[in-house]
Structure formats: C-alpha cells, structure tokens
Short mmCIF file of C-alpha atoms in Angstrom, two decimals:
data_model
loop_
_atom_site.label_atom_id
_atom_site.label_comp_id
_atom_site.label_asym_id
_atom_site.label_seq_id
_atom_site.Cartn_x
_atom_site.Cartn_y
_atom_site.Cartn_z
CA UNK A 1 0.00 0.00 0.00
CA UNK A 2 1.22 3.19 -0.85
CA UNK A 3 1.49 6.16 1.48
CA UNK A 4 0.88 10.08 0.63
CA UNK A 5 3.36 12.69 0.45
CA UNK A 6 2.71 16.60 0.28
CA UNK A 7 5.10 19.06 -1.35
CA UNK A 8 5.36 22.12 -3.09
CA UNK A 9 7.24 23.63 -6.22
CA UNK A 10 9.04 27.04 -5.92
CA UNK A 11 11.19 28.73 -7.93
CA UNK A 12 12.51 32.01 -9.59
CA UNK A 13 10.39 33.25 -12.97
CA UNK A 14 11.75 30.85 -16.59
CA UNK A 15 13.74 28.19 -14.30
CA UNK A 16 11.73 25.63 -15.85
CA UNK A 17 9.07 25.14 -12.80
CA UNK A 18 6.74 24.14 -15.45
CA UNK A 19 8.45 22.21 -17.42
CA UNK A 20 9.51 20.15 -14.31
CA UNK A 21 5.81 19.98 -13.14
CA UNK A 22 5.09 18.60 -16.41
CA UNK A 23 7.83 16.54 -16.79
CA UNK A 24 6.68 14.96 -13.08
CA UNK A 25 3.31 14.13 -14.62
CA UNK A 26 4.07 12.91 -17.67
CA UNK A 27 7.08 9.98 -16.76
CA UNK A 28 4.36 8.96 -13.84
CA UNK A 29 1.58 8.51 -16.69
CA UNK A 30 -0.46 10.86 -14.63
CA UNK A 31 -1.58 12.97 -17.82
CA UNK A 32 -4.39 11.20 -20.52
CA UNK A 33 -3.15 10.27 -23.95
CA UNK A 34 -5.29 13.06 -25.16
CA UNK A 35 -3.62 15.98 -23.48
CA UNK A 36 -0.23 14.36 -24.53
CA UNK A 37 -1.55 14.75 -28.41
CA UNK A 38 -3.08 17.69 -27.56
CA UNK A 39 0.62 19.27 -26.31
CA UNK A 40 2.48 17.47 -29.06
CA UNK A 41 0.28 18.87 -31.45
CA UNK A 42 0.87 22.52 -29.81
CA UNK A 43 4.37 21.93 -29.74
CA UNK A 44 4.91 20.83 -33.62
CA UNK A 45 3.03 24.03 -34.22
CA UNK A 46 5.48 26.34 -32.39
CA UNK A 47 8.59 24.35 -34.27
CA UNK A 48 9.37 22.50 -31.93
CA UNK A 49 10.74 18.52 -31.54
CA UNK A 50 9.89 17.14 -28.63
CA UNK A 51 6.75 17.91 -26.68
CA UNK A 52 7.15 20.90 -24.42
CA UNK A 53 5.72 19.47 -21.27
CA UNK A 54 5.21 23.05 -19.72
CA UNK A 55 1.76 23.55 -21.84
CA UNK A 56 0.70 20.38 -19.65
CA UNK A 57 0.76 23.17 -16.69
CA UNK A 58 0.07 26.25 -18.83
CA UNK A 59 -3.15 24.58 -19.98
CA UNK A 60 -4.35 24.58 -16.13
CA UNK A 61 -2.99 28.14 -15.39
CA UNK A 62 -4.74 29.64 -18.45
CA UNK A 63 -8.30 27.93 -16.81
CA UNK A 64 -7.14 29.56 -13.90
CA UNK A 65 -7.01 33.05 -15.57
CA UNK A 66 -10.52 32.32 -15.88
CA UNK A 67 -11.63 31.65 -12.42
CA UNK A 68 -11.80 28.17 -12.82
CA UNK A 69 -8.40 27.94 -9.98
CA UNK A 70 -6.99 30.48 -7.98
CA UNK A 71 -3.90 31.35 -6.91
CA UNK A 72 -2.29 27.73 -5.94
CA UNK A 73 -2.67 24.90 -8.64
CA UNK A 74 -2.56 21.35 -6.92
CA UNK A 75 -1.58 18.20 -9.10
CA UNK A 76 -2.11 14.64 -8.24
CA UNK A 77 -0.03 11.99 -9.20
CA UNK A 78 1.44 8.61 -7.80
CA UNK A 79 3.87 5.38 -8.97
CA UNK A 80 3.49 2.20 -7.19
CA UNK A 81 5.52 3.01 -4.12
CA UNK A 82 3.59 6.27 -2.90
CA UNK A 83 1.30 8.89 -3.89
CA UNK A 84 1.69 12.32 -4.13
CA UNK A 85 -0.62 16.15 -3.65
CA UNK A 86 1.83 18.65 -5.34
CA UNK A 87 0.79 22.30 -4.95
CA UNK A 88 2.32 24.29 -7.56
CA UNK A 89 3.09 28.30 -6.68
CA UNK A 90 3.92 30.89 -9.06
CA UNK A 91 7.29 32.43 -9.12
CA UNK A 92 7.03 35.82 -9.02
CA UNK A 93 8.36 37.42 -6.30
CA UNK A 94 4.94 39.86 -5.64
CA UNK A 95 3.32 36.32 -5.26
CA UNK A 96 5.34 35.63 -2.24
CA UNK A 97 2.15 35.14 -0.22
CA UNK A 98 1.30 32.41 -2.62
CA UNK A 99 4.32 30.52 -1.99
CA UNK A 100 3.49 30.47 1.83
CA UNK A 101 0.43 29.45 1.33
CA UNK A 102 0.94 26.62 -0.85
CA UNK A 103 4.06 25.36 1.84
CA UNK A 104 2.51 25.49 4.60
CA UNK A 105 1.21 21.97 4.75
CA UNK A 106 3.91 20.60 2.48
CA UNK A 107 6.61 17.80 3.77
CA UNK A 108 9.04 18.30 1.16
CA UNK A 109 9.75 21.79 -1.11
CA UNK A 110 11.30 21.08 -4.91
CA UNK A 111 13.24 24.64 -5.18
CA UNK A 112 14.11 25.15 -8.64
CA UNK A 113 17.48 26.79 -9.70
CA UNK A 114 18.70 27.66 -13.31
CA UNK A 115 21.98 26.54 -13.38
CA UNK A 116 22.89 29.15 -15.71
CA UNK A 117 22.13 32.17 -12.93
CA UNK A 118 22.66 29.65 -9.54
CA UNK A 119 21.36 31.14 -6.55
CA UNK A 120 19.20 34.14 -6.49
CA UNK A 121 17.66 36.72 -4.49
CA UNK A 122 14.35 34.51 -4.94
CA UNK A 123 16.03 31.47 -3.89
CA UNK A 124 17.03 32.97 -0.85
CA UNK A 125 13.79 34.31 -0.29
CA UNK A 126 11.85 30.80 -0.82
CA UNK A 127 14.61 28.96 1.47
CA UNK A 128 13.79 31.36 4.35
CA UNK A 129 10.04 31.56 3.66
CA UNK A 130 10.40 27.61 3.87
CA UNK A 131 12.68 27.48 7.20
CA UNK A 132 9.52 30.25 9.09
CA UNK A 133 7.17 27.12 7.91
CA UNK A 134 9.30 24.45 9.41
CA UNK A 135 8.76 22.88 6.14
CA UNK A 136 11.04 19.16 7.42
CA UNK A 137 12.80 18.44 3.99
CA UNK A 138 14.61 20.34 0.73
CA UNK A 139 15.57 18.95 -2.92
CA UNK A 140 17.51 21.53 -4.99
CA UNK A 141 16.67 20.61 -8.61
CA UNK A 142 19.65 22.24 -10.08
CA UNK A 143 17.61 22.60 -13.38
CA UNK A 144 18.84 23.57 -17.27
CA UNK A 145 22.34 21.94 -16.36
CA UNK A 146 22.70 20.86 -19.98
CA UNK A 147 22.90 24.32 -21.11
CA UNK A 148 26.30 25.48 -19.18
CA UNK A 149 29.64 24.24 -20.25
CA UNK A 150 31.66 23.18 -17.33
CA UNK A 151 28.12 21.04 -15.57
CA UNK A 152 30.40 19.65 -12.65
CA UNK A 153 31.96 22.94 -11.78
CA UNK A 154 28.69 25.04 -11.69
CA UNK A 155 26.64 22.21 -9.79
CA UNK A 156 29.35 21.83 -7.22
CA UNK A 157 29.32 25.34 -6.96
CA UNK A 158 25.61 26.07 -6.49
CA UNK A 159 26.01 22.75 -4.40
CA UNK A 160 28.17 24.69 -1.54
CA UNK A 161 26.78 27.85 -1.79
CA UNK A 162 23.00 26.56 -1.10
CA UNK A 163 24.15 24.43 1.73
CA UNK A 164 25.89 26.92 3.32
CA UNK A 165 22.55 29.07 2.84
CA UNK A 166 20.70 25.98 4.40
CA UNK A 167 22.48 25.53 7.30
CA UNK A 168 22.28 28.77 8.47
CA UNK A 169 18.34 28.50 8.26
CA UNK A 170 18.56 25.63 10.49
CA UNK A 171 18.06 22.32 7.69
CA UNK A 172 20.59 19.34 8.73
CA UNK A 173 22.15 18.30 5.57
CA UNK A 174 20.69 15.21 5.19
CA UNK A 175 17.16 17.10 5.11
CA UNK A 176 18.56 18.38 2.01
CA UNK A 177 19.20 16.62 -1.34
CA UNK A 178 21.01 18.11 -4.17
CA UNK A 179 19.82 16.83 -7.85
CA UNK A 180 21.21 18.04 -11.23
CA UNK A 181 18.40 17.80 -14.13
CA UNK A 182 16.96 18.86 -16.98
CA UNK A 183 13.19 19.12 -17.19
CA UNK A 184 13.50 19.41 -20.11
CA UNK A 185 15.34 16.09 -21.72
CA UNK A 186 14.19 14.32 -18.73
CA UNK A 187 17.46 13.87 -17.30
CA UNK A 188 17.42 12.58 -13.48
CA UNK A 189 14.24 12.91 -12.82
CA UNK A 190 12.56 9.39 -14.12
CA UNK A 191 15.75 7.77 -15.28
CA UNK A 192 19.58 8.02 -14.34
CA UNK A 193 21.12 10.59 -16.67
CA UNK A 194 24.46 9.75 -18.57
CA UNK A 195 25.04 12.94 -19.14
CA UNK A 196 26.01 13.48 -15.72
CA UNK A 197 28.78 11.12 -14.46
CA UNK A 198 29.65 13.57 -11.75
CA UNK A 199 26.48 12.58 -9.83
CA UNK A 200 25.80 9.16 -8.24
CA UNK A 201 22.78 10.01 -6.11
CA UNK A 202 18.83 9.14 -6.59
CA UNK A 203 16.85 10.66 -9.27
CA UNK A 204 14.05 12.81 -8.28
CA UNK A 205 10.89 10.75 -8.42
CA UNK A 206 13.47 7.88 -6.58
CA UNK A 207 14.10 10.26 -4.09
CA UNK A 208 10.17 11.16 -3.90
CA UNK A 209 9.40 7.57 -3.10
CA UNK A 210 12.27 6.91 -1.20
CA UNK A 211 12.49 10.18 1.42
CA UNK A 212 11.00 9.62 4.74
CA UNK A 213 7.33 11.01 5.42
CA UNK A 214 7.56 13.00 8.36
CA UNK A 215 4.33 12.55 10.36
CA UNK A 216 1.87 15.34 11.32
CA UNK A 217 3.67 16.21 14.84
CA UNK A 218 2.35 14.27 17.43
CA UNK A 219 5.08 16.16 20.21
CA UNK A 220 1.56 17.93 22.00
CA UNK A 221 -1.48 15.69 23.28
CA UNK A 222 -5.18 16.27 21.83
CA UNK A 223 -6.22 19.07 20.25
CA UNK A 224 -9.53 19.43 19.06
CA UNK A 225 -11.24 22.36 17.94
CA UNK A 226 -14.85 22.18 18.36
CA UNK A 227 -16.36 23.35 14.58
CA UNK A 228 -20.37 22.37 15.57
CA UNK A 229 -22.08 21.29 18.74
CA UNK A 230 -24.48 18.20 17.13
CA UNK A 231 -27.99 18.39 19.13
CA UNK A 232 -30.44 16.06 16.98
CA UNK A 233 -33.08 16.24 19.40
CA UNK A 234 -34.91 13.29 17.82
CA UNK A 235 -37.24 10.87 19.03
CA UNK A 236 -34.19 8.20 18.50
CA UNK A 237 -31.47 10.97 19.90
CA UNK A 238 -33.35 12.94 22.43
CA UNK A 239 -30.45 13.25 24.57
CA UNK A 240 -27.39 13.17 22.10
CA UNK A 241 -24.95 15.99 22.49
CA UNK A 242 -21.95 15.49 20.68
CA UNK A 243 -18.88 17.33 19.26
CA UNK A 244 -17.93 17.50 15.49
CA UNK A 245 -14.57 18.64 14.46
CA UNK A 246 -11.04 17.74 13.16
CA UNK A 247 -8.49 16.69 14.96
CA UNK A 248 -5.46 18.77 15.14
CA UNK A 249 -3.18 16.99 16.95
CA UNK A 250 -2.43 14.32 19.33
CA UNK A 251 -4.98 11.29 19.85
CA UNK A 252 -7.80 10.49 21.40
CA UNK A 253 -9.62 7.27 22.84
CA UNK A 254 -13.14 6.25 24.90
CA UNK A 255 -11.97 7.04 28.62
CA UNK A 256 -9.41 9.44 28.04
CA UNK A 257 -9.27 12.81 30.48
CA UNK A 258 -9.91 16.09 28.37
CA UNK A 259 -9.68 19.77 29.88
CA UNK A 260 -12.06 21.96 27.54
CA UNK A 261 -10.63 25.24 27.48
CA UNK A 262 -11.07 28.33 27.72
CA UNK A 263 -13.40 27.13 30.82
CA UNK A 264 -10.86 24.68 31.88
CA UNK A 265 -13.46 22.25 33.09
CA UNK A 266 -12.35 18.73 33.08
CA UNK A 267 -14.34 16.11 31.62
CA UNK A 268 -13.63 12.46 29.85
CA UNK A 269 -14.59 11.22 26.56
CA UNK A 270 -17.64 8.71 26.25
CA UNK A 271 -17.49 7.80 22.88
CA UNK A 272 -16.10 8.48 19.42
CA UNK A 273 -18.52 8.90 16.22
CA UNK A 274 -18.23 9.33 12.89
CA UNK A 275 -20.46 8.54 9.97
CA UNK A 276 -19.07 5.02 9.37
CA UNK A 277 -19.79 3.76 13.18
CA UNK A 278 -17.79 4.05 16.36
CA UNK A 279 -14.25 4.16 17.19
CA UNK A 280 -11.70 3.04 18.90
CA UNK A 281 -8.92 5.59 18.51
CA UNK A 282 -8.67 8.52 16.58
CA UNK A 283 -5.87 10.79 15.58
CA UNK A 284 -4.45 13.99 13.82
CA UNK A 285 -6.73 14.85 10.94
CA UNK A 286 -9.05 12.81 11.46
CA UNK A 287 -12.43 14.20 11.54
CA UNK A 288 -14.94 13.15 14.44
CA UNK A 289 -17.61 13.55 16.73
CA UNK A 290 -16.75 13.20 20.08
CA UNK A 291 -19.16 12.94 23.18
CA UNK A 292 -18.03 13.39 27.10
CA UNK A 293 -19.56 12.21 30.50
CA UNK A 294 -20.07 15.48 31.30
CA UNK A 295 -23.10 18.21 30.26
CA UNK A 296 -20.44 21.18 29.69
CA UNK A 297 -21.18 24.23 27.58
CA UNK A 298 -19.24 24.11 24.61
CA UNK A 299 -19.17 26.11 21.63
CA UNK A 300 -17.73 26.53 18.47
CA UNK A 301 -14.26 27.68 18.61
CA UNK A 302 -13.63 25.97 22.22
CA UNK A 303 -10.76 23.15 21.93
CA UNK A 304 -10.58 20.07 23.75
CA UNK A 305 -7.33 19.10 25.11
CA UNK A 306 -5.71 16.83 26.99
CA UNK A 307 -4.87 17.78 30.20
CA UNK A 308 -1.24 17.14 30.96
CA UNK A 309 -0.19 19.87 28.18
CA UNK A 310 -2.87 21.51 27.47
CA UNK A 311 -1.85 25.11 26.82
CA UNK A 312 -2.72 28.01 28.23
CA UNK A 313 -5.06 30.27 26.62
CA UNK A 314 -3.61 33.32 25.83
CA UNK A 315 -4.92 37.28 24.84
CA UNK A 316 -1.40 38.81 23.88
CA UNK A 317 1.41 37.40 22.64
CA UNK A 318 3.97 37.55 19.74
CA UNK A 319 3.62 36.49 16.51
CA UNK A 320 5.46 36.26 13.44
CA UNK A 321 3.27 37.26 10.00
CA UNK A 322 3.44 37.11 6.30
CA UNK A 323 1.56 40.01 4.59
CA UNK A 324 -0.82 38.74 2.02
CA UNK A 325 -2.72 41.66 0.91
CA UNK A 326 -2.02 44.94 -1.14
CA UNK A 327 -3.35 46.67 2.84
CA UNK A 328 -0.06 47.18 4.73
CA UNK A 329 -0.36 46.03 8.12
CA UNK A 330 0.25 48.81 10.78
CA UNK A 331 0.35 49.50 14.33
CA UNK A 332 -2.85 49.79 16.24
CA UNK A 333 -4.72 47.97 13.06
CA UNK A 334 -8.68 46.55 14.37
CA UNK A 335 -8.59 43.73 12.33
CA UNK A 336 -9.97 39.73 12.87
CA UNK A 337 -8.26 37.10 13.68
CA UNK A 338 -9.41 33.49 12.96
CA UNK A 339 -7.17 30.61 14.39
CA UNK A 340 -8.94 26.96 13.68
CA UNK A 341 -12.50 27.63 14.28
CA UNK A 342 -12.36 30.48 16.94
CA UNK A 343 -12.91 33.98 15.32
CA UNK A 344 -12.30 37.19 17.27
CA UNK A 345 -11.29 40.90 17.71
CA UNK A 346 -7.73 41.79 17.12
CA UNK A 347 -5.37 44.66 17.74
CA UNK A 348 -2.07 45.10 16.14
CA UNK A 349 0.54 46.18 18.85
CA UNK A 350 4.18 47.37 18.39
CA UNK A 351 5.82 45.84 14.81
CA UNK A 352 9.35 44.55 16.20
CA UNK A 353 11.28 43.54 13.49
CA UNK A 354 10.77 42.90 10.14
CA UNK A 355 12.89 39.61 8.45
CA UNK A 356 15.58 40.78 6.49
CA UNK A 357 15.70 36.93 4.29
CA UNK A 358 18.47 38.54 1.95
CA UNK A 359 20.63 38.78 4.61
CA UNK A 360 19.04 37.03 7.28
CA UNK A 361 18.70 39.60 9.63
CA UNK A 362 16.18 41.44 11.61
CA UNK A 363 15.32 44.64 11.28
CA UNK A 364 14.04 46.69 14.44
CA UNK A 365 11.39 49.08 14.39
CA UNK A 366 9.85 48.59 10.44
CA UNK A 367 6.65 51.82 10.87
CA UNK A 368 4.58 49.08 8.54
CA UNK A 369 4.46 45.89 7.19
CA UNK A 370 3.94 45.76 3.37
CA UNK A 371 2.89 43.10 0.94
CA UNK A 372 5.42 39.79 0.95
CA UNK A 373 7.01 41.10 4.44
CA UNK A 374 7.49 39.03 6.66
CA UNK A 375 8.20 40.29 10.86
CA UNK A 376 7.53 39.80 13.85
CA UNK A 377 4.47 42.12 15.64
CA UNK A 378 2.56 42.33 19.35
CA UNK A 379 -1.31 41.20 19.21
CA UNK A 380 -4.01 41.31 21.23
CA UNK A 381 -7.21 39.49 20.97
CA UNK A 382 -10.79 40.13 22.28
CA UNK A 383 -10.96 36.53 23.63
CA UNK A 384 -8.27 34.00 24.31
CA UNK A 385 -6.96 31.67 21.79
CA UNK A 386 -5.98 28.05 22.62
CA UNK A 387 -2.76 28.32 20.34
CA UNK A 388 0.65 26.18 20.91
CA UNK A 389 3.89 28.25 19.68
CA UNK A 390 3.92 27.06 15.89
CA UNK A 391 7.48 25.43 16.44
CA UNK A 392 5.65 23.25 18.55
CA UNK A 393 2.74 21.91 16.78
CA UNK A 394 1.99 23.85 12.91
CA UNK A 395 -1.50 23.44 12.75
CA UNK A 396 -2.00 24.54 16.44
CA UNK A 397 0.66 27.37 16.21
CA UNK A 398 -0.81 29.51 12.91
CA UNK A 399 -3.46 31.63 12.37
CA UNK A 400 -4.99 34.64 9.61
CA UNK A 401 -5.51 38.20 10.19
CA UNK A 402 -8.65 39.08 8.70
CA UNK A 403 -9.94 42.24 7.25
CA UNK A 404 -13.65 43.15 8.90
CA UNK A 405 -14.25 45.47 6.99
CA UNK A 406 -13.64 43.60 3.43
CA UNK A 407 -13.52 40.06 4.60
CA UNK A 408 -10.01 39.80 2.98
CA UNK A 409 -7.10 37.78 4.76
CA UNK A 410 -4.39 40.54 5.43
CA UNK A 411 -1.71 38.42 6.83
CA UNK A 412 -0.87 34.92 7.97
CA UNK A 413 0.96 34.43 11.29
CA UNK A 414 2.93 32.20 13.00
CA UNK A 415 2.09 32.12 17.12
CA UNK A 416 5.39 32.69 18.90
CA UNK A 417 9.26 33.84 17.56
CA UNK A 418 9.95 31.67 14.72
CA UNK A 419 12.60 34.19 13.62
CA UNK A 420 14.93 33.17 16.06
CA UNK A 421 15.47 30.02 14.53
CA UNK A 422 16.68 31.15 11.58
CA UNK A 423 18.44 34.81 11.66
CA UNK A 424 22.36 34.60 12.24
CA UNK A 425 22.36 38.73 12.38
CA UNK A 426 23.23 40.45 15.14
CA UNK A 427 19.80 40.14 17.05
CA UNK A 428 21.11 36.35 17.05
CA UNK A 429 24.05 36.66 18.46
CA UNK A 430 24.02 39.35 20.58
#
C-alpha cells in the first residue's frame, strides 16, 4: 500500500518550474493520452521537436485566468511506491504570499534553480520563507544543467553555496538533497542521466518515493477544535450531544481525560462517532464527533485538550506574519483574527522587526508591514486563543488576520518567535 506525500514547487520566474511539473506528470503517466496529443500537437506548431511538457501546466494556469483555480494549482499523481498532492506556486516574487500558502502543509519543497544564474535573491527568499514554515525536507533541482559548459563545476558550486545558505536556516544536511536535471530532456528525474557522471545520487521521483514522510507532529497531546455542537433532538437521539470537528493533533480514545478550554473544566470522553460507526482511537486529521460524561457548555471555537499539556489560553502574545494583501499592516490595526475555528477581535501592537531573508537579519522598528514582508508584531485578541507556539505543533501554532471590513485575509501568522530560529544577524548573536 502506498502512502501520501505533500510538497510544493518554488522557484525564480523561466527556471523551468513548469516544465519540471510537467515533466513529473508525464514519466508517472499521470496525464491522458489526449492531453499528450493535444501538447504534441501545440508543440509541432510552435517548431518544436519534442513535446514541451510546460503547456501540460500552462493549460491549467490559463483555466485559472478564468476563475476556474486560484492562486495555488494542486496536481495529483502517484507510482506504485507512494502517492503524491503537489501544490504548484507561481514564481514571481509579488506572489510571495502564494508561496506560503501553498508550503505550509507541504513535507518536502522542490526549489528550482537555473543553473545558468545559480542562486538568487528569490532562492534565498523561498529557502527562508520555507525554514519560518518548518517545512522538514529540501531537494535543490539544479535545473537547465545541460545548457552550461563546465556542468560539474557550476553544480558543485551552487552545491556549496545553497548548503551553506541551508544551514544557516537551520536544515541538517541530510534534510537536504542536491539533484542536477533537466526538465526538459528528462534527465534525473525518471531515469539516471548519462550525461552526468559527476552525480551518483537518486533521481528525483526515486528520491520522492524513497524520502522519509515526516508525520503530522504528534510532540503535543489532543487538540480538538470544536467546529459544531451536534444536538439532533430526535425521538431516536433525544439526549445526544456530541462534538464535530477535526483533529489537530495528538490522539484520542473512549476514557481518556480532556480539559475543555477556555473554561478549563475537566471532563472524559464517552465515545467516538463518525459517519461510518464508532471508534476506537482517533488521531491527527481525522475528523470526528466526540461525546463526554459530562453536560459542559461548549461552543464553536472551544478546543478540547488533553490535560497534561494543554496550553494556556492566551490574549497577547507575539507572533510572526506574512503580509498577504495589497493593505499594509500597521500598528494599532482593528482587524480579525481566525485561528482553527475560533474567530475574534484583534489589535495590532508594536511591529518589532521585520525579516531581512536577503541577509538574514532582523530589522528593528519597520513603521509598517507591506505586501510579501514578513516580521515579527505584538497582538491582542478580544478573547483567548488556545494556540501552541507554531514550532511546537503547525496546525495549532498559525493563524490569519482578517480584514472586517472587506472580509479579505491581510496576513498569515505564526504564534510565537519563529525568527529566532533562523536569523544569524546580530539580534542572534548578541
């Protein structure tokens, strides 16, 4: 049986994101025969060869124009050994926010390089965006290598200079794989290339089967954020009151001591439903109903915990955020904030530093935060949040900053100081 894996493309503008995305669905047979004619036929008509794999992806983004997808395109595909959710981001650097979005659930980031130009300001700024998102694993597809003459020179050369940029945002090295390819030809991404003896490692799809799949952390107990209170009130359910939800980490069983906080009243669960029967055990992202021993008032936007780490509700705190609007965000902002199900007031504090990711550093004192920025602010909420710091636990630790007046999201954020774990300015070391 195969298992799942989640990642995400990124990459500067023309260094052949498409091409590879393309090139990823067509040696896994993941395209029809028709859209295969359909791009050969294109492709004869612009002169060309050999298919050009990129119109595979084009095709989708020019439905998207259209309103058909917005923003973050997400491919399915899958060989024998595992399957695979690809979300595919633009590479533009005003689409920043786009990239965060589509890594923020991912397991493994493809960052694309042209070999020709090596690493960029927008490769910098996709490895930090990537290290605030704890995102657990790299591969730098070192694309285009068959266009430069000296291949083992430059790719040893991007080679050190990438892990040198890795390491100081924190990856291990062997979190981080290093493939030379050309989306293009094909080479090292299906098959084993002879056109580059230098390299004896895995190809990419081998390394997509083969790299470990880090599981949703399970390093915090239960958390479950009640979405609806179910009340049939039926002649067969008179009585029934149970709790509907996802879970969004930890695990759960019949018997188990909960706190239910804000209220921090103590209760233990009864039973576990979902539409196919009862269970046994339950765990993160699941989705269930869950019923306690106990007649408590609970609401939407309450979370059920267990006890022995719950966390403790808090109404100000520090956050790091990602702008993702045109709206700069700005001290003393009135904005919404929604973190799992729980909606509520919000006031922007003091802005303290805004992430430098070209030269990893922090800047002090920024008087706004503008679109793609990323810093670290003070905010207070109307009503507690039950939020872990998002080093902890991701889903827990991350929230959006919500526009009342529009309904747009402004920013996303990250509960607690992220930016510590990456800057090596002199914040860091001072």
């Amino acid at each position: 049986m195969s298992d799942l894996l989640r990642l995400a493309t990124a990459g500067s503008v023309d260094d052949g994101k498409s091409t590879l995305v393309g090139r990823l669905l067509y040696d896994t047979k993941s395209v029809l025969a028709d859209q295969i004619d359909a791009v050969t036929r294109a492709s004869v008509d612009r002169g060309l060869s050999t298919p050009d794999l990129s119109l595979l992806v084009d095709g989708l983004r020019a439905e998207r124009e259209q309103g058909i997808t917005i923003d973050v395109a997400y491919r399915y595909f899958a060989t024998p050994r595992r399957s695979f959710v690809l979300a595919d981001t633009p590479g533009h650097v005003q689409y920043t926010r786009n990239t965060v979005s589509g890594a923020s659930t991912a397991q493994l980031v493809i960052l694309l390089v042209d070999a020709r130009k090596g690493v960029i300001e927008q490769t910098r700024r996709h490895a930090a965006v990537m290290a605030l998102l704890g995102v657990p694993r790299l591969v730098l597809a070192v694309n285009k290598i068959d266009l430069v003459d000296d291949p083992a020179e430059v790719y040893a050369r991007i080679c050190t200079e990438f892990t040198a940029l890795t390491t100081q945002l924190g990856w291990a090295p062997e979190n981080v794989q290093e493939i030379p390819v050309s989306a293009l030809h094909g080479d090292n991404i299906a098959t084993p290339s002879e056109r580059t003896p230098y390299y004896s490692g895995p190809t990419l799809i081998e390394h997509l089967e083969s790299v470990p799949v880090d599981a949703e952390p399970h390093n915090v107990g239960l958390r479950f954020p009640v979405q609806y209170v179910i009340r049939p009130r039926t002649a067969d359910y008179p009585d029934y009151r149970g709790y509907a939800g996802q879970i969004a980490a930890g695990e759960v069983r019949p018997g188990d001591e909960v706190l239910v906080l804000p209220a921090g009243i103590r209760s233990t669960i009864a039973k576990i439903d979902t539409m196919d029967g009862e269970l046994e055990h339950a765990e993160a992202g699941r989705s269930v109903t869950l019923l306690l021993t106990d007649d408590i008032d609970i609401s939407r936007g309450d979370v059920i915990t267990s006890p022995g780490d719950a966390p403790e509700p808090i109404s100000d705190f520090e956050a790091t955020v990602c702008v993702l609007a045109d709206k700069a965000l700005r001290p003393g902002a009135r904005l919404l904030l929604k973190h799992g199900t729980h909606t509520t007031q919000a006031i922007v504090g003091s802005l303290i530093e805004r992430f430098n990711e070209q030269e990893l550093r922090a800047d002090p004192g920024p008087e706004s935060l503008a679109l793609n920025d990323i810093g670290r602010v003070q905010i207070r909420v109307a009503s507690p949040i039950v939020a872990d710091d998002y080093a902890v636990n991701r889903h827990t630790g991350s929230f959006l900053l919500i526009d009342p007046a529009s309904g747009n999201t402004l920013a996303a954020g990250l509960v607690g100081d992220v930016l510590s774990a990456v800057e090596i300015g002199e914040r860091r070391n001072s």
